[in-house]
Amino acid sequence: MKIRSISFTPPEPKLKVIKSVTVYISEKHSEIIVAPISKEPKDSYHYEQEKCEVIDLKSSLKTIGETIKRNFNKFNIKEKKDGMGKISDWSALKASREKSGRRFLEKYSRFYITGITDKNNSLRIESVKNLPIQIELTSTISAHCEPSELGNRILKMFRSDIVERK
């Protein structure tokens, strides 16, 4: 009796993705800009997608949290034809009320929200480049929290942010 050889092909590994979103908050303009992120598959850099959501800073905590979660889930992997670009190419700058990148960075506080692992069950919220003090804040929260809890956390970080506001 002859035994046939069985060829075994291991399954392709599932692509592990750590999602992210960037949130810009301006007290001067009383608005929040939520920019969903894409990842370039070949060069592995991240960039803002073309469409950002702009909501009022006085929106309910639930609305803020829902907007952040919705845009967090828009994360995708997509090839970008024209490279990383300059700040003038940022979708959030185009959605803002500022004309220059320098003024945009002065008037908007930036928060980067990312999954801690590829399961994206926990979120890390980080303040980015808090000038002139340069103290950055970090917090973690469950991705399964109520939207109002996420909205509350981001606003608490914004209000406790140690920056010079004009």
PDB file of C-alpha atoms in Angstrom:
ATOM      1  CA  MET A   1       0.000   0.000   0.000  1.00  0.00           C
ATOM      2  CA  LYS A   2       1.317   3.368  -1.020  1.00  0.00           C
ATOM      3  CA  ILE A   3       0.687   6.463   1.140  1.00  0.00           C
ATOM      4  CA  ARG A   4       0.134   9.648  -0.721  1.00  0.00           C
ATOM      5  CA  SER A   5       2.049  12.635   0.386  1.00  0.00           C
ATOM      6  CA  ILE A   6      -0.053  15.428   1.778  1.00  0.00           C
ATOM      7  CA  SER A   7       1.197  18.888   1.130  1.00  0.00           C
ATOM      8  CA  PHE A   8       0.572  21.332   3.919  1.00  0.00           C
ATOM      9  CA  THR A   9       0.517  25.042   3.394  1.00  0.00           C
ATOM     10  CA  PRO A  10       0.451  27.116   6.563  1.00  0.00           C
ATOM     11  CA  PRO A  11      -2.253  29.767   6.648  1.00  0.00           C
ATOM     12  CA  GLU A  12      -1.268  33.274   5.755  1.00  0.00           C
ATOM     13  CA  PRO A  13      -0.716  35.345   8.871  1.00  0.00           C
ATOM     14  CA  LYS A  14      -3.499  37.784   9.558  1.00  0.00           C
ATOM     15  CA  LEU A  15      -2.336  41.360   9.106  1.00  0.00           C
ATOM     16  CA  LYS A  16      -1.895  42.921  12.520  1.00  0.00           C
ATOM     17  CA  VAL A  17      -2.861  46.575  12.557  1.00  0.00           C
ATOM     18  CA  ILE A  18      -2.601  49.089  15.348  1.00  0.00           C
ATOM     19  CA  LYS A  19      -5.157  51.779  14.546  1.00  0.00           C
ATOM     20  CA  SER A  20      -4.786  55.484  15.265  1.00  0.00           C
ATOM     21  CA  VAL A  21      -6.490  58.863  14.944  1.00  0.00           C
ATOM     22  CA  THR A  22      -5.327  62.436  15.552  1.00  0.00           C
ATOM     23  CA  VAL A  23      -7.456  64.966  17.429  1.00  0.00           C
ATOM     24  CA  TYR A  24      -6.832  68.729  17.250  1.00  0.00           C
ATOM     25  CA  ILE A  25      -8.558  71.033  19.743  1.00  0.00           C
ATOM     26  CA  SER A  26      -8.699  74.821  19.505  1.00  0.00           C
ATOM     27  CA  GLU A  27     -10.071  76.945  22.286  1.00  0.00           C
ATOM     28  CA  LYS A  28      -9.711  80.060  20.109  1.00  0.00           C
ATOM     29  CA  HIS A  29     -11.919  78.649  17.344  1.00  0.00           C
ATOM     30  CA  SER A  30     -14.008  76.522  19.742  1.00  0.00           C
ATOM     31  CA  GLU A  31     -13.672  73.432  17.571  1.00  0.00           C
ATOM     32  CA  ILE A  32     -12.333  69.910  17.506  1.00  0.00           C
ATOM     33  CA  ILE A  33     -10.884  68.437  14.321  1.00  0.00           C
ATOM     34  CA  VAL A  34     -10.712  64.643  14.190  1.00  0.00           C
ATOM     35  CA  ALA A  35      -8.389  63.331  11.482  1.00  0.00           C
ATOM     36  CA  PRO A  36      -8.529  59.618  10.618  1.00  0.00           C
ATOM     37  CA  ILE A  37      -5.140  58.109   9.797  1.00  0.00           C
ATOM     38  CA  SER A  38      -3.901  55.864   6.990  1.00  0.00           C
ATOM     39  CA  LYS A  39      -0.718  53.832   6.936  1.00  0.00           C
ATOM     40  CA  GLU A  40       1.472  53.590   3.856  1.00  0.00           C
ATOM     41  CA  PRO A  41       2.099  49.824   3.383  1.00  0.00           C
ATOM     42  CA  LYS A  42       5.567  50.022   1.822  1.00  0.00           C
ATOM     43  CA  ASP A  43       7.240  52.782   3.809  1.00  0.00           C
ATOM     44  CA  SER A  44       5.230  52.272   7.021  1.00  0.00           C
ATOM     45  CA  TYR A  45       4.619  55.957   7.723  1.00  0.00           C
ATOM     46  CA  HIS A  46       1.246  57.326   8.793  1.00  0.00           C
ATOM     47  CA  TYR A  47      -0.635  60.218   7.223  1.00  0.00           C
ATOM     48  CA  GLU A  48      -3.993  61.948   7.621  1.00  0.00           C
ATOM     49  CA  GLN A  49      -6.808  60.858   5.354  1.00  0.00           C
ATOM     50  CA  GLU A  50      -8.363  63.481   3.093  1.00  0.00           C
ATOM     51  CA  LYS A  51     -11.574  64.038   5.062  1.00  0.00           C
ATOM     52  CA  CYS A  52     -11.567  65.225   8.668  1.00  0.00           C
ATOM     53  CA  GLU A  53     -14.583  65.754  10.900  1.00  0.00           C
ATOM     54  CA  VAL A  54     -14.977  69.128  12.572  1.00  0.00           C
ATOM     55  CA  ILE A  55     -17.243  69.459  15.616  1.00  0.00           C
ATOM     56  CA  ASP A  56     -17.895  72.240  18.103  1.00  0.00           C
ATOM     57  CA  LEU A  57     -15.811  72.229  21.283  1.00  0.00           C
ATOM     58  CA  LYS A  58     -19.055  72.696  23.216  1.00  0.00           C
ATOM     59  CA  SER A  59     -20.512  69.447  21.812  1.00  0.00           C
ATOM     60  CA  SER A  60     -21.677  66.858  24.315  1.00  0.00           C
ATOM     61  CA  LEU A  61     -19.116  64.419  25.695  1.00  0.00           C
ATOM     62  CA  LYS A  62     -21.012  61.615  23.962  1.00  0.00           C
ATOM     63  CA  THR A  63     -20.781  63.360  20.559  1.00  0.00           C
ATOM     64  CA  ILE A  64     -17.045  63.966  21.012  1.00  0.00           C
ATOM     65  CA  GLY A  65     -16.429  60.337  21.978  1.00  0.00           C
ATOM     66  CA  GLU A  66     -18.572  58.966  19.150  1.00  0.00           C
ATOM     67  CA  THR A  67     -16.745  61.157  16.611  1.00  0.00           C
ATOM     68  CA  ILE A  68     -13.345  59.968  17.850  1.00  0.00           C
ATOM     69  CA  LYS A  69     -14.393  56.289  17.819  1.00  0.00           C
ATOM     70  CA  ARG A  70     -15.934  56.568  14.352  1.00  0.00           C
ATOM     71  CA  ASN A  71     -12.780  58.116  12.906  1.00  0.00           C
ATOM     72  CA  PHE A  72     -10.536  55.675  14.798  1.00  0.00           C
ATOM     73  CA  ASN A  73     -12.328  52.875  12.953  1.00  0.00           C
ATOM     74  CA  LYS A  74     -11.753  54.578   9.583  1.00  0.00           C
ATOM     75  CA  PHE A  75      -8.052  53.682   9.879  1.00  0.00           C
ATOM     76  CA  ASN A  76      -6.835  51.951   6.743  1.00  0.00           C
ATOM     77  CA  ILE A  77      -3.725  50.864   4.891  1.00  0.00           C
ATOM     78  CA  LYS A  78      -3.476  52.700   1.616  1.00  0.00           C
ATOM     79  CA  GLU A  79      -0.641  53.638  -0.681  1.00  0.00           C
ATOM     80  CA  LYS A  80       0.055  57.349  -0.868  1.00  0.00           C
ATOM     81  CA  LYS A  81       1.407  58.467  -4.214  1.00  0.00           C
ATOM     82  CA  ASP A  82       3.103  61.706  -3.209  1.00  0.00           C
ATOM     83  CA  GLY A  83       5.126  60.813  -0.088  1.00  0.00           C
ATOM     84  CA  MET A  84       4.799  62.159   3.421  1.00  0.00           C
ATOM     85  CA  GLY A  85       4.308  65.787   2.455  1.00  0.00           C
ATOM     86  CA  LYS A  86       4.568  68.988   4.432  1.00  0.00           C
ATOM     87  CA  ILE A  87       2.363  70.440   7.143  1.00  0.00           C
ATOM     88  CA  SER A  88       0.600  72.463   4.442  1.00  0.00           C
ATOM     89  CA  ASP A  89      -0.659  69.100   3.069  1.00  0.00           C
ATOM     90  CA  TRP A  90      -2.267  68.078   6.372  1.00  0.00           C
ATOM     91  CA  SER A  91      -6.011  67.585   6.039  1.00  0.00           C
ATOM     92  CA  ALA A  92      -6.549  69.028   9.519  1.00  0.00           C
ATOM     93  CA  LEU A  93      -4.851  72.298   8.523  1.00  0.00           C
ATOM     94  CA  LYS A  94      -7.106  72.524   5.484  1.00  0.00           C
ATOM     95  CA  ALA A  95     -10.178  71.878   7.679  1.00  0.00           C
ATOM     96  CA  SER A  96      -9.074  74.484  10.240  1.00  0.00           C
ATOM     97  CA  ARG A  97      -9.571  78.224  10.250  1.00  0.00           C
ATOM     98  CA  GLU A  98      -5.828  78.916  10.087  1.00  0.00           C
ATOM     99  CA  LYS A  99      -3.943  79.845   6.926  1.00  0.00           C
ATOM    100  CA  SER A 100      -0.398  78.796   7.894  1.00  0.00           C
ATOM    101  CA  GLY A 101       1.047  75.677   9.451  1.00  0.00           C
ATOM    102  CA  ARG A 102       2.870  77.663  12.126  1.00  0.00           C
ATOM    103  CA  ARG A 103      -0.324  79.400  13.279  1.00  0.00           C
ATOM    104  CA  PHE A 104      -2.196  76.090  13.140  1.00  0.00           C
ATOM    105  CA  LEU A 105       0.319  74.455  15.497  1.00  0.00           C
ATOM    106  CA  GLU A 106       0.107  77.480  17.821  1.00  0.00           C
ATOM    107  CA  LYS A 107      -3.690  77.567  18.025  1.00  0.00           C
ATOM    108  CA  TYR A 108      -4.535  73.840  18.064  1.00  0.00           C
ATOM    109  CA  SER A 109      -3.503  71.302  20.701  1.00  0.00           C
ATOM    110  CA  ARG A 110      -2.771  67.927  19.125  1.00  0.00           C
ATOM    111  CA  PHE A 111      -3.618  64.551  20.652  1.00  0.00           C
ATOM    112  CA  TYR A 112      -2.625  61.236  19.129  1.00  0.00           C
ATOM    113  CA  ILE A 113      -4.870  58.268  19.971  1.00  0.00           C
ATOM    114  CA  THR A 114      -3.553  54.810  19.147  1.00  0.00           C
ATOM    115  CA  GLY A 115      -4.316  51.205  20.011  1.00  0.00           C
ATOM    116  CA  ILE A 116      -1.882  49.706  22.507  1.00  0.00           C
ATOM    117  CA  THR A 117      -1.821  46.317  20.772  1.00  0.00           C
ATOM    118  CA  ASP A 118      -2.997  44.983  17.429  1.00  0.00           C
ATOM    119  CA  LYS A 119      -6.288  43.985  19.067  1.00  0.00           C
ATOM    120  CA  ASN A 120      -6.975  47.700  19.706  1.00  0.00           C
ATOM    121  CA  ASN A 121      -8.796  46.876  22.976  1.00  0.00           C
ATOM    122  CA  SER A 122      -7.057  49.666  24.891  1.00  0.00           C
ATOM    123  CA  LEU A 123      -6.295  53.155  23.673  1.00  0.00           C
ATOM    124  CA  ARG A 124      -3.329  55.364  24.494  1.00  0.00           C
ATOM    125  CA  ILE A 125      -4.033  59.094  24.349  1.00  0.00           C
ATOM    126  CA  GLU A 126      -0.945  61.283  24.067  1.00  0.00           C
ATOM    127  CA  SER A 127      -0.576  65.028  23.876  1.00  0.00           C
ATOM    128  CA  VAL A 128       1.961  66.022  21.240  1.00  0.00           C
ATOM    129  CA  LYS A 129       4.549  68.831  21.390  1.00  0.00           C
ATOM    130  CA  ASN A 130       3.038  71.015  24.045  1.00  0.00           C
ATOM    131  CA  LEU A 131       5.005  74.162  23.451  1.00  0.00           C
ATOM    132  CA  PRO A 132       6.494  76.197  25.080  1.00  0.00           C
ATOM    133  CA  ILE A 133       6.393  74.099  28.289  1.00  0.00           C
ATOM    134  CA  GLN A 134       7.099  70.795  26.469  1.00  0.00           C
ATOM    135  CA  ILE A 135       5.331  68.598  29.013  1.00  0.00           C
ATOM    136  CA  GLU A 136       3.453  65.801  27.310  1.00  0.00           C
ATOM    137  CA  LEU A 137       0.541  63.948  28.892  1.00  0.00           C
ATOM    138  CA  THR A 138      -0.402  60.301  28.348  1.00  0.00           C
ATOM    139  CA  SER A 139      -3.492  58.384  29.438  1.00  0.00           C
ATOM    140  CA  THR A 140      -5.007  54.986  28.662  1.00  0.00           C
ATOM    141  CA  ILE A 141      -8.637  53.994  28.369  1.00  0.00           C
ATOM    142  CA  SER A 142     -10.557  50.925  27.212  1.00  0.00           C
ATOM    143  CA  ALA A 143     -11.636  51.044  23.562  1.00  0.00           C
ATOM    144  CA  HIS A 144     -14.945  49.571  24.758  1.00  0.00           C
ATOM    145  CA  CYS A 145     -15.698  52.478  27.099  1.00  0.00           C
ATOM    146  CA  GLU A 146     -18.785  54.608  26.684  1.00  0.00           C
ATOM    147  CA  PRO A 147     -18.307  57.415  24.144  1.00  0.00           C
ATOM    148  CA  SER A 148     -18.971  59.991  26.885  1.00  0.00           C
ATOM    149  CA  GLU A 149     -16.063  58.569  28.927  1.00  0.00           C
ATOM    150  CA  LEU A 150     -13.693  58.974  25.959  1.00  0.00           C
ATOM    151  CA  GLY A 151     -14.978  62.509  25.313  1.00  0.00           C
ATOM    152  CA  ASN A 152     -14.520  63.360  28.981  1.00  0.00           C
ATOM    153  CA  ARG A 153     -10.967  61.970  29.040  1.00  0.00           C
ATOM    154  CA  ILE A 154      -9.797  63.914  25.983  1.00  0.00           C
ATOM    155  CA  LEU A 155     -11.293  67.171  27.311  1.00  0.00           C
ATOM    156  CA  LYS A 156      -9.738  66.610  30.751  1.00  0.00           C
ATOM    157  CA  MET A 157      -6.365  66.157  29.090  1.00  0.00           C
ATOM    158  CA  PHE A 158      -6.932  69.265  26.999  1.00  0.00           C
ATOM    159  CA  ARG A 159      -7.893  71.360  30.011  1.00  0.00           C
ATOM    160  CA  SER A 160      -5.009  70.077  32.119  1.00  0.00           C
ATOM    161  CA  ASP A 161      -2.650  70.573  29.201  1.00  0.00           C
ATOM    162  CA  ILE A 162       0.144  72.860  30.306  1.00  0.00           C
ATOM    163  CA  VAL A 163       0.366  75.261  27.381  1.00  0.00           C
ATOM    164  CA  GLU A 164       0.332  78.962  26.917  1.00  0.00           C
ATOM    165  CA  ARG A 165      -3.124  79.923  25.626  1.00  0.00           C
ATOM    166  CA  LYS A 166      -3.792  83.298  24.079  1.00  0.00           C
TER     167      LYS A 166
END
